[in-house]
Amino acid sequence: MVNLAVLASGTGSLFAAMLEQKLPIRLMVTDRPCRALEIADEAGLPHVLLPRRFGKGFDRDAYTREMLALFREHHIGLVAMAGFMTVFTPRMFAEDAYRLKILNTHPSLLPSFKGDHAVKDAIVYGVKTSGCTIHWTTEELDAGPIIAQESVKVLPSDTVESLHERIKEVERQLYPALLKTLI
Ligand code: GAR
């Protein structure tokens, strides 16, 4: 059985859905203090806060090296990003590292609306259908090969919060199921 690591930066609701599905999660890592860490703590799972700097002075490659060391220390074979907001440098995706071993989910139908404000950007643009995309992670933001997508209707009354919550409802089903199949 492959050892799974989950990376998060936020409320951890996707991570909680993965825990419910009894996936073989062996490590939870966050890049900032957040609720996901508490969920891991409550579940008695090994969890690490690997804090990063924001803005100027962030050494992305050094951060990637530290994360890689953590994965190796815990014998991680597959990684699921679940609302993790840091991009790694190419060393993470080398053949002898985690090339095609890190998945990500993103709250839009990629390649539309990449980046940190995907749900807001979709509403501002006026799309009538959005959704989520699960894809392999690469060093390029939200651009790796797509594995699965599911659409969600945008309602005229939607706010960023209401649309994002309906997208997350889909992600909480789709992502754990896909991981289960892959594992
Ligand atoms: C999810 O909607 C996920 O697609 C998004 O963060 C949310 C995490 O929800 N990821 C990104 O925006 C990555 N660019 P959660 O914190 O409730 O698990």
Coordinates of N, CA and C and ligand atoms in Angstrom, one line a residue:
M1 N 0.9 -1.2 0.0 CA 0.0 0.0 0.0 C 0.9 1.2 0.0
V2 N 0.6 2.2 -0.9 CA 1.4 3.4 -1.0 C 1.1 4.3 0.2
N3 N 2.1 5.0 0.7 CA 1.9 6.0 1.7 C 1.6 7.4 1.1
L4 N 0.5 7.9 1.6 CA -0.1 9.2 1.0 C 0.2 10.3 2.0
A5 N 0.7 11.5 1.4 CA 0.8 12.7 2.1 C -0.2 13.7 1.6
V6 N -0.8 14.5 2.5 CA -1.7 15.5 2.1 C -1.2 16.9 2.5
L7 N -1.2 17.8 1.5 CA -0.7 19.2 1.8 C -1.9 20.1 1.7
A8 N -1.9 21.0 2.7 CA -3.1 22.0 2.8 C -2.6 23.3 3.3
S9 N -3.4 24.3 3.0 CA -3.1 25.7 3.6 C -4.3 26.3 4.2
G10 N -5.4 25.6 4.2 CA -6.7 26.3 4.6 C -7.5 25.5 5.7
T11 N -8.8 25.4 5.4 CA -9.7 24.9 6.4 C -9.6 23.4 6.5
G12 N -9.0 22.7 5.4 CA -8.8 21.3 5.5 C -10.1 20.5 5.3
S13 N -11.1 21.0 4.7 CA -12.4 20.2 4.5 C -12.2 19.1 3.5
L14 N -11.3 19.3 2.6 CA -11.0 18.2 1.6 C -10.2 17.1 2.3
F15 N -9.3 17.5 3.1 CA -8.4 16.6 3.9 C -9.3 15.8 4.8
A16 N -10.3 16.4 5.5 CA -11.2 15.7 6.4 C -12.0 14.7 5.6
A17 N -12.4 15.0 4.3 CA -13.2 14.1 3.5 C -12.3 12.9 3.1
M18 N -11.0 13.1 2.9 CA -10.1 12.0 2.6 C -9.9 11.1 3.9
L19 N -9.9 11.7 5.0 CA -9.8 10.9 6.3 C -11.0 10.0 6.4
E20 N -12.1 10.6 6.1 CA -13.4 9.8 6.2 C -13.4 8.6 5.3
Q21 N -12.7 8.7 4.2 CA -12.7 7.6 3.2 C -11.5 6.6 3.5
K22 N -10.9 6.8 4.7 CA -9.9 5.9 5.2 C -8.7 5.7 4.2
L23 N -8.3 6.8 3.5 CA -7.2 6.7 2.6 C -5.9 6.5 3.5
P24 N -4.9 5.9 2.9 CA -3.7 5.6 3.7 C -2.8 6.8 3.9
I25 N -3.4 7.8 4.6 CA -2.6 9.1 4.8 C -1.6 8.9 6.0
R26 N -0.4 9.2 5.7 CA 0.7 9.0 6.6 C 1.3 10.3 7.1
L27 N 1.0 11.4 6.4 CA 1.6 12.7 6.7 C 0.7 13.8 6.3
M28 N 0.6 14.8 7.1 CA -0.1 16.1 6.7 C 0.9 17.2 6.8
V29 N 1.0 18.0 5.8 CA 2.0 19.2 5.8 C 1.2 20.4 5.4
T30 N 1.5 21.5 6.2 CA 0.9 22.8 5.8 C 2.1 23.8 5.7
D31 N 1.8 24.9 4.9 CA 2.8 25.9 4.8 C 2.5 27.1 5.6
R32 N 1.4 27.0 6.5 CA 1.1 28.1 7.4 C 0.2 27.5 8.5
P33 N 0.1 28.2 9.6 CA -0.8 27.7 10.6 C -2.2 27.7 10.1
C34 N -3.0 26.6 10.2 CA -4.3 26.5 9.6 C -5.1 25.4 10.3
R35 N -6.4 25.3 10.0 CA -7.3 24.3 10.6 C -6.9 22.9 10.2
A36 N -6.3 22.7 9.0 CA -5.9 21.4 8.6 C -5.0 20.7 9.6
L37 N -4.1 21.5 10.2 CA -3.2 20.9 11.2 C -3.9 20.4 12.4
E38 N -4.9 21.1 12.8 CA -5.7 20.7 14.0 C -6.5 19.4 13.7
I39 N -7.0 19.3 12.5 CA -7.7 18.1 12.1 C -6.8 16.9 12.1
A40 N -5.5 17.1 11.6 CA -4.6 16.0 11.7 C -4.2 15.6 13.1
D41 N -4.1 16.6 13.9 CA -3.8 16.4 15.3 C -4.9 15.6 16.0
E42 N -6.1 16.0 15.8 CA -7.3 15.3 16.3 C -7.4 13.9 15.9
A43 N -6.9 13.6 14.6 CA -6.9 12.3 14.1 C -5.7 11.4 14.4
G44 N -4.8 12.1 15.2 CA -3.6 11.4 15.6 C -2.6 11.1 14.5
L45 N -2.6 11.9 13.4 CA -1.8 11.7 12.3 C -0.5 12.5 12.4
P46 N 0.6 12.0 11.9 CA 1.8 12.9 11.9 C 1.6 14.1 11.1
H47 N 1.9 15.3 11.6 CA 1.6 16.5 10.9 C 2.8 17.5 11.1
V48 N 3.1 18.3 10.1 CA 4.3 19.2 10.1 C 3.8 20.5 9.6
L49 N 4.2 21.5 10.3 CA 4.1 22.9 9.7 C 5.4 23.3 9.2
L50 N 5.5 23.4 7.8 CA 6.7 23.8 7.2 C 6.4 25.3 6.7
P51 N 6.7 26.2 7.6 CA 6.3 27.6 7.2 C 7.1 28.2 6.1
R52 N 6.5 29.0 5.3 CA 7.2 29.7 4.3 C 7.1 31.2 4.4
R53 N 8.0 31.9 3.8 CA 7.8 33.4 3.8 C 6.9 33.8 2.7
F54 N 6.2 34.9 2.8 CA 5.4 35.4 1.7 C 6.0 36.7 1.2
G55 N 6.0 36.8 -0.1 CA 6.6 38.0 -0.7 C 8.1 37.8 -0.9
K56 N 8.8 39.0 -1.0 CA 10.2 39.0 -1.3 C 11.0 38.1 -0.3
G57 N 12.1 37.5 -0.8 CA 12.9 36.8 0.1 C 12.5 35.3 0.3
F58 N 11.5 34.9 -0.4 CA 11.1 33.5 -0.3 C 12.0 32.6 -1.2
D59 N 12.7 31.7 -0.6 CA 13.6 30.8 -1.3 C 12.8 29.6 -1.7
R60 N 12.2 29.6 -2.8 CA 11.3 28.5 -3.3 C 12.0 27.2 -3.4
D61 N 13.3 27.3 -3.9 CA 14.0 26.0 -4.1 C 14.4 25.4 -2.8
A62 N 14.8 26.2 -1.9 CA 15.2 25.7 -0.5 C 13.9 25.1 0.1
Y63 N 12.8 25.7 0.0 CA 11.5 25.2 0.5 C 11.2 23.8 -0.1
T64 N 11.4 23.8 -1.4 CA 11.1 22.5 -2.2 C 12.0 21.4 -1.6
R65 N 13.3 21.7 -1.4 CA 14.2 20.8 -0.9 C 13.8 20.2 0.5
E66 N 13.4 21.1 1.3 CA 12.9 20.7 2.6 C 11.7 19.8 2.6
M67 N 10.8 20.1 1.7 CA 9.6 19.3 1.5 C 9.9 17.9 1.0
L68 N 10.8 17.9 0.0 CA 11.3 16.7 -0.6 C 11.9 15.8 0.5
A69 N 12.7 16.3 1.4 CA 13.3 15.6 2.5 C 12.3 15.0 3.4
L70 N 11.3 15.8 3.6 CA 10.2 15.3 4.5 C 9.4 14.1 3.9
F71 N 9.1 14.2 2.6 CA 8.5 13.1 1.9 C 9.3 11.9 2.0
R72 N 10.6 12.0 1.8 CA 11.5 10.8 1.8 C 11.6 10.2 3.2
E73 N 11.7 11.1 4.2 CA 11.8 10.6 5.5 C 10.6 9.8 5.9
H74 N 9.4 10.1 5.4 CA 8.2 9.4 5.7 C 7.8 8.4 4.6
H75 N 8.7 8.1 3.7 CA 8.5 7.1 2.7 C 7.2 7.3 1.9
I76 N 7.0 8.6 1.5 CA 5.7 9.0 0.8 C 5.8 8.6 -0.7
G77 N 4.8 7.9 -1.1 CA 4.7 7.5 -2.5 C 3.8 8.3 -3.4
L78 N 2.8 8.9 -2.8 CA 1.8 9.7 -3.5 C 1.5 10.9 -2.6
V79 N 1.3 12.1 -3.3 CA 1.0 13.3 -2.6 C -0.3 13.9 -3.1
A80 N -1.2 14.3 -2.2 CA -2.4 15.0 -2.7 C -2.4 16.4 -2.1
M81 N -2.4 17.4 -3.0 CA -2.5 18.8 -2.6 C -4.0 19.1 -2.4
A82 N -4.4 19.6 -1.3 CA -5.8 19.9 -1.0 C -5.9 21.3 -0.5
G83 N -5.9 22.2 -1.4 CA -5.9 23.6 -1.0 C -4.6 24.1 -0.6
F84 N -3.5 23.5 -1.1 CA -2.1 24.0 -0.7 C -1.7 25.0 -1.7
M85 N -1.1 26.1 -1.2 CA -1.0 27.3 -2.0 C 0.5 27.6 -2.4
T86 N 1.4 26.7 -2.3 CA 2.8 26.9 -2.7 C 3.2 26.0 -3.9
V87 N 3.8 26.7 -4.8 CA 4.3 25.9 -6.0 C 5.7 25.5 -5.8
F88 N 6.1 24.3 -6.2 CA 7.5 23.8 -6.0 C 8.3 24.0 -7.3
T89 N 9.6 24.0 -7.1 CA 10.5 24.2 -8.2 C 10.8 22.8 -8.9
P90 N 11.4 22.8 -10.1 CA 11.5 21.5 -10.9 C 12.1 20.4 -10.1
R91 N 13.0 20.6 -9.1 CA 13.6 19.5 -8.4 C 12.6 18.5 -7.8
M92 N 11.4 19.0 -7.5 CA 10.3 18.1 -7.0 C 9.8 17.1 -8.0
F93 N 10.0 17.5 -9.3 CA 9.3 16.8 -10.4 C 10.3 16.0 -11.2
A94 N 11.6 15.8 -10.7 CA 12.6 15.0 -11.4 C 12.1 13.6 -11.4
E95 N 12.7 12.8 -12.4 CA 12.3 11.4 -12.5 C 12.5 10.6 -11.2
D96 N 13.6 10.9 -10.5 CA 13.8 10.2 -9.3 C 13.2 10.9 -8.0
A97 N 12.3 11.8 -8.3 CA 11.6 12.5 -7.1 C 10.1 12.2 -7.3
Y98 N 9.3 13.2 -7.5 CA 7.8 13.0 -7.4 C 7.2 13.4 -8.7
R99 N 7.8 13.1 -9.8 CA 7.2 13.3 -11.1 C 6.0 12.5 -11.3
L100 N 4.8 13.1 -11.6 CA 3.5 12.3 -11.7 C 3.2 11.6 -10.5
K101 N 3.6 12.1 -9.3 CA 3.2 11.5 -8.0 C 2.5 12.5 -7.1
I102 N 2.3 13.7 -7.6 CA 1.6 14.8 -6.8 C 0.4 15.2 -7.6
L103 N -0.8 15.1 -6.9 CA -2.0 15.6 -7.5 C -2.4 16.9 -6.9
N104 N -3.2 17.6 -7.6 CA -3.8 18.9 -7.1 C -5.2 19.0 -7.5
T105 N -6.1 19.7 -6.7 CA -7.4 20.0 -7.2 C -7.5 21.5 -7.2
H106 N -8.2 22.0 -8.2 CA -8.3 23.4 -8.4 C -9.8 23.8 -8.7
P107 N -10.3 24.9 -8.1 CA -11.7 25.2 -8.2 C -12.1 26.0 -9.4
S108 N -11.7 25.4 -10.6 CA -12.2 26.0 -11.9 C -12.1 24.8 -12.9
L109 N -12.7 25.1 -14.1 CA -12.4 24.1 -15.2 C -11.2 24.6 -15.9
L110 N -10.0 24.0 -15.5 CA -8.8 24.4 -16.2 C -8.8 24.1 -17.7
P111 N -8.2 24.8 -18.6 CA -7.2 25.8 -18.3 C -7.8 27.2 -18.0
S112 N -9.1 27.3 -17.8 CA -9.7 28.6 -17.4 C -9.4 28.9 -15.9
F113 N -9.1 30.2 -15.6 CA -9.1 30.7 -14.3 C -8.0 30.0 -13.4
K114 N -6.8 30.0 -13.8 CA -5.7 29.5 -13.0 C -5.4 30.5 -11.8
G115 N -4.7 30.1 -10.8 CA -4.3 31.0 -9.8 C -5.1 31.0 -8.5
D116 N -4.8 31.9 -7.7 CA -5.4 31.9 -6.3 C -6.8 32.5 -6.2
H117 N -7.3 33.1 -7.2 CA -8.6 33.7 -7.1 C -9.6 33.1 -8.2
A118 N -9.5 31.8 -8.4 CA -10.2 31.2 -9.5 C -11.7 31.4 -9.4
V119 N -12.3 31.2 -8.2 CA -13.7 31.3 -8.1 C -14.2 32.7 -8.4
K120 N -13.5 33.7 -7.8 CA -13.9 35.1 -8.0 C -13.7 35.5 -9.5
D121 N -12.6 35.0 -10.1 CA -12.4 35.4 -11.5 C -13.5 34.8 -12.4
A122 N -14.0 33.6 -12.1 CA -15.0 33.0 -12.9 C -16.3 33.8 -12.8
I123 N -16.6 34.2 -11.6 CA -17.9 35.0 -11.4 C -17.7 36.4 -12.1
V124 N -16.6 37.0 -11.9 CA -16.4 38.3 -12.6 C -16.5 38.2 -14.1
Y125 N -15.9 37.1 -14.6 CA -16.0 36.9 -16.1 C -17.4 36.6 -16.6
G126 N -18.2 36.1 -15.7 CA -19.6 35.9 -16.0 C -19.9 34.5 -16.6
V127 N -19.0 33.5 -16.3 CA -19.3 32.2 -16.9 C -20.5 31.6 -16.2
K128 N -21.2 30.7 -16.9 CA -22.4 30.1 -16.4 C -22.2 28.7 -15.8
T129 N -21.0 28.2 -16.2 CA -20.6 26.9 -15.7 C -19.2 27.0 -15.2
S130 N -18.9 26.5 -14.0 CA -17.5 26.4 -13.6 C -17.3 25.0 -13.1
G131 N -16.5 24.8 -12.1 CA -16.3 23.4 -11.6 C -15.0 23.2 -10.9
C132 N -14.5 21.9 -11.0 CA -13.2 21.7 -10.4 C -12.4 20.8 -11.3
T133 N -11.1 20.8 -11.2 CA -10.2 20.0 -12.0 C -9.2 19.4 -11.1
I134 N -9.0 18.1 -11.3 CA -7.9 17.3 -10.6 C -6.9 17.0 -11.6
H135 N -5.6 17.4 -11.3 CA -4.6 17.3 -12.3 C -3.3 16.9 -11.6
W136 N -2.3 16.4 -12.4 CA -1.0 16.2 -11.9 C -0.3 17.5 -11.7
T137 N 0.4 17.6 -10.7 CA 1.1 18.9 -10.4 C 2.5 19.0 -11.1
T138 N 2.8 20.1 -11.6 CA 4.1 20.4 -12.2 C 4.6 21.7 -11.6
E139 N 5.8 22.1 -12.1 CA 6.4 23.4 -11.6 C 5.6 24.6 -12.1
E140 N 4.7 24.4 -13.1 CA 3.9 25.5 -13.7 C 2.6 25.5 -13.0
L141 N 2.2 26.7 -12.6 CA 0.9 26.8 -11.8 C -0.3 26.3 -12.6
D142 N -1.0 25.3 -12.0 CA -2.3 24.8 -12.5 C -2.3 24.4 -13.9
A143 N -1.1 23.9 -14.4 CA -1.0 23.6 -15.8 C -0.7 22.1 -16.1
G144 N -0.6 21.2 -15.1 CA -0.2 19.8 -15.3 C -1.4 19.0 -16.0
P145 N -1.0 17.8 -16.5 CA -2.0 17.0 -17.2 C -3.3 16.8 -16.3
I146 N -4.4 17.0 -17.0 CA -5.7 16.9 -16.3 C -6.2 15.4 -16.2
I147 N -6.6 15.0 -15.0 CA -7.1 13.7 -14.7 C -8.6 13.6 -14.7
A148 N -9.2 14.6 -14.0 CA -10.7 14.5 -13.9 C -11.2 15.9 -13.8
Q149 N -12.4 16.1 -14.3 CA -13.1 17.4 -14.1 C -14.6 17.1 -13.8
E150 N -15.2 18.1 -13.1 CA -16.6 18.0 -12.9 C -17.2 19.4 -12.9
S151 N -18.3 19.6 -13.6 CA -18.8 21.0 -13.7 C -19.8 21.3 -12.6
V152 N -19.9 22.6 -12.3 CA -20.9 23.1 -11.3 C -21.5 24.3 -12.0
K153 N -22.8 24.4 -12.0 CA -23.6 25.6 -12.5 C -23.3 26.8 -11.6
V154 N -23.1 28.0 -12.3 CA -23.0 29.2 -11.6 C -24.4 29.8 -11.6
L155 N -24.9 30.2 -10.4 CA -26.2 30.7 -10.2 C -26.2 32.3 -10.2
P156 N -27.2 32.9 -10.7 CA -27.2 34.4 -10.8 C -26.9 35.0 -9.4
S157 N -27.4 34.3 -8.3 CA -27.3 34.8 -7.0 C -26.0 34.5 -6.3
D158 N -25.1 33.8 -7.0 CA -23.9 33.3 -6.4 C -22.9 34.4 -5.9
T159 N -22.4 34.1 -4.7 CA -21.2 34.9 -4.2 C -20.0 34.0 -4.4
V160 N -18.8 34.5 -4.2 CA -17.6 33.7 -4.2 C -17.7 32.5 -3.2
E161 N -18.3 32.9 -2.0 CA -18.4 31.8 -1.0 C -19.4 30.7 -1.4
S162 N -20.5 31.1 -1.9 CA -21.6 30.1 -2.1 C -21.1 29.2 -3.3
L163 N -20.5 29.8 -4.3 CA -20.1 29.0 -5.5 C -18.9 28.1 -5.0
H164 N -18.0 28.7 -4.3 CA -16.8 27.8 -3.9 C -17.3 26.7 -3.0
E165 N -18.3 26.9 -2.1 CA -18.8 25.8 -1.3 C -19.4 24.7 -2.1
R166 N -20.2 25.1 -3.2 CA -20.7 24.0 -4.0 C -19.7 23.3 -4.8
I167 N -18.6 24.0 -5.2 CA -17.5 23.3 -5.9 C -16.8 22.4 -4.9
K168 N -16.6 22.8 -3.7 CA -15.9 22.0 -2.7 C -16.8 20.7 -2.4
E169 N -18.1 20.9 -2.4 CA -18.9 19.7 -2.2 C -18.6 18.6 -3.2
V170 N -18.4 19.0 -4.5 CA -18.0 18.1 -5.5 C -16.6 17.6 -5.3
E171 N -15.7 18.4 -4.9 CA -14.3 18.0 -4.7 C -14.2 17.0 -3.6
R172 N -15.1 17.2 -2.6 CA -15.0 16.2 -1.4 C -15.5 14.8 -1.8
Q173 N -16.2 14.7 -2.9 CA -16.6 13.4 -3.4 C -15.5 12.9 -4.4
L174 N -15.3 13.7 -5.4 CA -14.5 13.3 -6.5 C -13.0 13.0 -6.1
Y175 N -12.4 13.8 -5.3 CA -11.0 13.7 -5.1 C -10.6 12.4 -4.3
P176 N -11.3 12.2 -3.1 CA -11.0 11.0 -2.4 C -11.3 9.7 -3.2
A177 N -12.4 9.7 -4.0 CA -12.7 8.6 -4.9 C -11.6 8.3 -5.9
L178 N -11.1 9.4 -6.5 CA -10.0 9.3 -7.5 C -8.7 8.7 -6.8
L179 N -8.4 9.2 -5.7 CA -7.2 8.8 -5.0 C -7.3 7.3 -4.6
K180 N -8.5 6.9 -4.2 CA -8.8 5.5 -3.9 C -8.5 4.6 -5.1
T181 N -9.0 5.0 -6.2 CA -8.8 4.3 -7.5 C -7.3 4.2 -7.8
L182 N -6.6 5.3 -7.7 CA -5.2 5.4 -8.1 C -4.4 4.5 -7.1
I183 N -4.7 4.5 -5.9 CA -3.9 3.8 -4.9 C -4.2 2.3 -5.1
Ligands
GAR1 C1 -10.5 23.7 -2.7 O1 -11.6 24.3 -3.4 C2 -9.3 23.6 -3.7 O2 -9.7 23.4 -5.0 C3 -8.7 24.9 -3.5 O3 -8.7 25.2 -2.2 C4 -9.9 24.6 -1.6 C5 -9.5 23.8 -0.4 O4 -10.6 23.7 0.5 N1 -7.4 24.9 -4.1 C6 -6.8 26.0 -4.7 O5 -7.4 27.0 -4.8 C7 -5.4 25.7 -5.2 N2 -5.0 26.7 -6.1 P1 -10.5 23.3 2.0 O6 -9.4 24.2 2.6 O7 -11.8 23.4 2.6 O8 -10.0 21.8 2.0

